[in-house]
Amino acid sequence: DADVTQTPRNRITKTGKRIMLECSQTKGHDRMYWYRQDPGLGLRLIYYSFDVKDINKGEISDGYSVSRQAQAKFSLSLESAIPNQTALYFCATSDLQAGSHEQFFGPGTRLTVL
Amino acid sequence: QKEVEQDPGPLSVPEGAIVSLNCTYSNSAFQYFMWYRQYSRKGPELLMYTYSSGNKEDGRFTAQVDKSSKYISLFIRDSQPSDSATYLCAMSGTGNQFYFGTGTSLTVIP
């Protein structure tokens, strides 16, 4: 079984709709991240969380919100989706307390906003 | 100026060739340097990890970091068709954010 899972894997929605992308991990890591990937722009950080009570904005947080429901769950919401939020979204985890700077990525969610 | 610059390619080489992938960066506080490989329709996976300057070798892969020039490289020897993927450099400092390059698309032709 995958250590980092994302649901849904694909989603097509319309402008103005509210969308939630979910991420779960079984790695026991404390740190979780949401990125979006766009051609020519690479991976850009949206939000990150170091534990359930900690939420931090990343490079491109406008138009997004997150919820860390538990250590293992980190959700990303688009309150009112717009077409330029069409992208590939990745959740990632890391365990910096263990001295590792490796991030473990989920399989991604391909979101299309019409 | 972006924190990390990476030539997007695409790069196409014959099987067996030596591949050189590079990134430059602007933040002198970066200490941790990583290369991720991303296959189509998959999430990135860590390929190499280096702390500070120097070289690190793992099989056919060698990572080099030159902090004085703010330049990192990944070399792939005896490239294989299975190496065809997008390669992303990433780096971080003592803070908690990771900064990624845009990725270089590599195709190894049999």
PDB file of N, CA and C in Angstrom, chain A residues 37-44, chain B residues 2 4-9 22-23 38 86-90 99-105:
ATOM      1  N   GLN A  37       1.884  21.805  -9.344  1.00  0.00           N
ATOM      2  CA  GLN A  37       2.893  21.702 -10.398  1.00  0.00           C
ATOM      3  C   GLN A  37       2.280  22.157 -11.706  1.00  0.00           C
ATOM      4  N   ASP A  38       2.934  23.107 -12.339  1.00  0.00           N
ATOM      5  CA  ASP A  38       2.502  23.635 -13.624  1.00  0.00           C
ATOM      6  C   ASP A  38       3.665  23.557 -14.598  1.00  0.00           C
ATOM      7  N   PRO A  39       3.389  23.290 -15.875  1.00  0.00           N
ATOM      8  CA  PRO A  39       4.462  23.244 -16.876  1.00  0.00           C
ATOM      9  C   PRO A  39       5.250  24.546 -16.894  1.00  0.00           C
ATOM     10  N   GLY A  40       6.563  24.438 -16.833  1.00  0.00           N
ATOM     11  CA  GLY A  40       7.421  25.615 -16.893  1.00  0.00           C
ATOM     12  C   GLY A  40       7.586  26.349 -15.566  1.00  0.00           C
ATOM     13  N   LEU A  41       6.783  25.965 -14.579  1.00  0.00           N
ATOM     14  CA  LEU A  41       6.868  26.643 -13.274  1.00  0.00           C
ATOM     15  C   LEU A  41       7.327  25.710 -12.172  1.00  0.00           C
ATOM     16  N   GLY A  42       7.326  24.433 -12.436  1.00  0.00           N
ATOM     17  CA  GLY A  42       7.793  23.488 -11.438  1.00  0.00           C
ATOM     18  C   GLY A  42       6.834  23.336 -10.278  1.00  0.00           C
ATOM     19  N   LEU A  43       7.366  22.878  -9.173  1.00  0.00           N
ATOM     20  CA  LEU A  43       6.585  22.669  -7.951  1.00  0.00           C
ATOM     21  C   LEU A  43       6.592  23.950  -7.127  1.00  0.00           C
ATOM     22  N   ARG A  44       5.425  24.405  -6.754  1.00  0.00           N
ATOM     23  CA  ARG A  44       5.316  25.599  -5.913  1.00  0.00           C
ATOM     24  C   ARG A  44       4.526  25.273  -4.660  1.00  0.00           C
TER      25      ARG A  44
ATOM     26  N   LYS B   2      14.277  33.942  -9.423  1.00  0.00           N
ATOM     27  CA  LYS B   2      13.808  32.745  -8.782  1.00  0.00           C
ATOM     28  C   LYS B   2      14.891  32.193  -7.885  1.00  0.00           C
ATOM     29  N   VAL B   4      15.640  29.068  -7.425  1.00  0.00           N
ATOM     30  CA  VAL B   4      16.327  27.961  -8.080  1.00  0.00           C
ATOM     31  C   VAL B   4      16.049  28.024  -9.581  1.00  0.00           C
ATOM     32  N   GLU B   5      17.101  27.941 -10.367  1.00  0.00           N
ATOM     33  CA  GLU B   5      16.977  27.940 -11.817  1.00  0.00           C
ATOM     34  C   GLU B   5      17.435  26.593 -12.371  1.00  0.00           C
ATOM     35  N   GLN B   6      16.631  26.058 -13.294  1.00  0.00           N
ATOM     36  CA  GLN B   6      16.957  24.760 -13.887  1.00  0.00           C
ATOM     37  C   GLN B   6      16.559  24.780 -15.349  1.00  0.00           C
ATOM     38  N   ASP B   7      17.445  24.362 -16.212  1.00  0.00           N
ATOM     39  CA  ASP B   7      17.166  24.302 -17.635  1.00  0.00           C
ATOM     40  C   ASP B   7      16.095  23.241 -17.872  1.00  0.00           C
ATOM     41  N   PRO B   8      14.955  23.613 -18.461  1.00  0.00           N
ATOM     42  CA  PRO B   8      13.863  22.646 -18.609  1.00  0.00           C
ATOM     43  C   PRO B   8      14.076  21.594 -19.681  1.00  0.00           C
ATOM     44  N   GLY B   9      15.102  21.805 -20.536  1.00  0.00           N
ATOM     45  CA  GLY B   9      15.302  20.873 -21.635  1.00  0.00           C
ATOM     46  C   GLY B   9      14.253  21.118 -22.710  1.00  0.00           C
ATOM     47  N   ASN B  22      21.776  20.193 -14.431  1.00  0.00           N
ATOM     48  CA  ASN B  22      22.330  21.248 -13.589  1.00  0.00           C
ATOM     49  C   ASN B  22      21.259  22.182 -13.042  1.00  0.00           C
ATOM     50  N   CYS B  23      21.572  22.771 -11.904  1.00  0.00           N
ATOM     51  CA  CYS B  23      20.741  23.816 -11.305  1.00  0.00           C
ATOM     52  C   CYS B  23      21.640  24.876 -10.701  1.00  0.00           C
ATOM     53  N   GLN B  38      10.913  12.122 -11.522  1.00  0.00           N
ATOM     54  CA  GLN B  38       9.461  12.048 -11.649  1.00  0.00           C
ATOM     55  C   GLN B  38       9.109  11.407 -12.981  1.00  0.00           C
ATOM     56  N   THR B  86      11.429  13.135 -15.772  1.00  0.00           N
ATOM     57  CA  THR B  86      11.753  14.525 -15.456  1.00  0.00           C
ATOM     58  C   THR B  86      12.548  14.543 -14.163  1.00  0.00           C
ATOM     59  N   TYR B  87      13.650  15.285 -14.156  1.00  0.00           N
ATOM     60  CA  TYR B  87      14.522  15.365 -12.997  1.00  0.00           C
ATOM     61  C   TYR B  87      14.406  16.757 -12.377  1.00  0.00           C
ATOM     62  N   LEU B  88      14.094  16.783 -11.092  1.00  0.00           N
ATOM     63  CA  LEU B  88      13.902  18.041 -10.386  1.00  0.00           C
ATOM     64  C   LEU B  88      14.986  18.205  -9.334  1.00  0.00           C
ATOM     65  N   CYS B  89      15.626  19.360  -9.320  1.00  0.00           N
ATOM     66  CA  CYS B  89      16.519  19.644  -8.211  1.00  0.00           C
ATOM     67  C   CYS B  89      15.695  20.323  -7.116  1.00  0.00           C
ATOM     68  N   ALA B  90      16.143  20.174  -5.885  1.00  0.00           N
ATOM     69  CA  ALA B  90      15.457  20.802  -4.755  1.00  0.00           C
ATOM     70  C   ALA B  90      16.493  21.138  -3.691  1.00  0.00           C
ATOM     71  N   TYR B  99      12.719  24.315  -1.924  1.00  0.00           N
ATOM     72  CA  TYR B  99      12.601  25.074  -3.163  1.00  0.00           C
ATOM     73  C   TYR B  99      13.014  24.165  -4.321  1.00  0.00           C
ATOM     74  N   PHE B 100      12.117  24.082  -5.290  1.00  0.00           N
ATOM     75  CA  PHE B 100      12.326  23.163  -6.402  1.00  0.00           C
ATOM     76  C   PHE B 100      12.659  23.914  -7.686  1.00  0.00           C
ATOM     77  N   GLY B 101      13.477  23.284  -8.524  1.00  0.00           N
ATOM     78  CA  GLY B 101      13.653  23.753  -9.879  1.00  0.00           C
ATOM     79  C   GLY B 101      12.443  23.350 -10.712  1.00  0.00           C
ATOM     80  N   THR B 102      12.395  23.837 -11.940  1.00  0.00           N
ATOM     81  CA  THR B 102      11.244  23.564 -12.797  1.00  0.00           C
ATOM     82  C   THR B 102      11.279  22.163 -13.381  1.00  0.00           C
ATOM     83  N   GLY B 103      12.428  21.485 -13.286  1.00  0.00           N
ATOM     84  CA  GLY B 103      12.538  20.136 -13.823  1.00  0.00           C
ATOM     85  C   GLY B 103      13.128  20.109 -15.221  1.00  0.00           C
ATOM     86  N   THR B 104      13.923  19.068 -15.499  1.00  0.00           N
ATOM     87  CA  THR B 104      14.482  18.841 -16.837  1.00  0.00           C
ATOM     88  C   THR B 104      13.944  17.522 -17.353  1.00  0.00           C
ATOM     89  N   SER B 105      13.322  17.567 -18.509  1.00  0.00           N
ATOM     90  CA  SER B 105      12.783  16.360 -19.122  1.00  0.00           C
ATOM     91  C   SER B 105      13.869  15.633 -19.900  1.00  0.00           C
TER      92      SER B 105
END
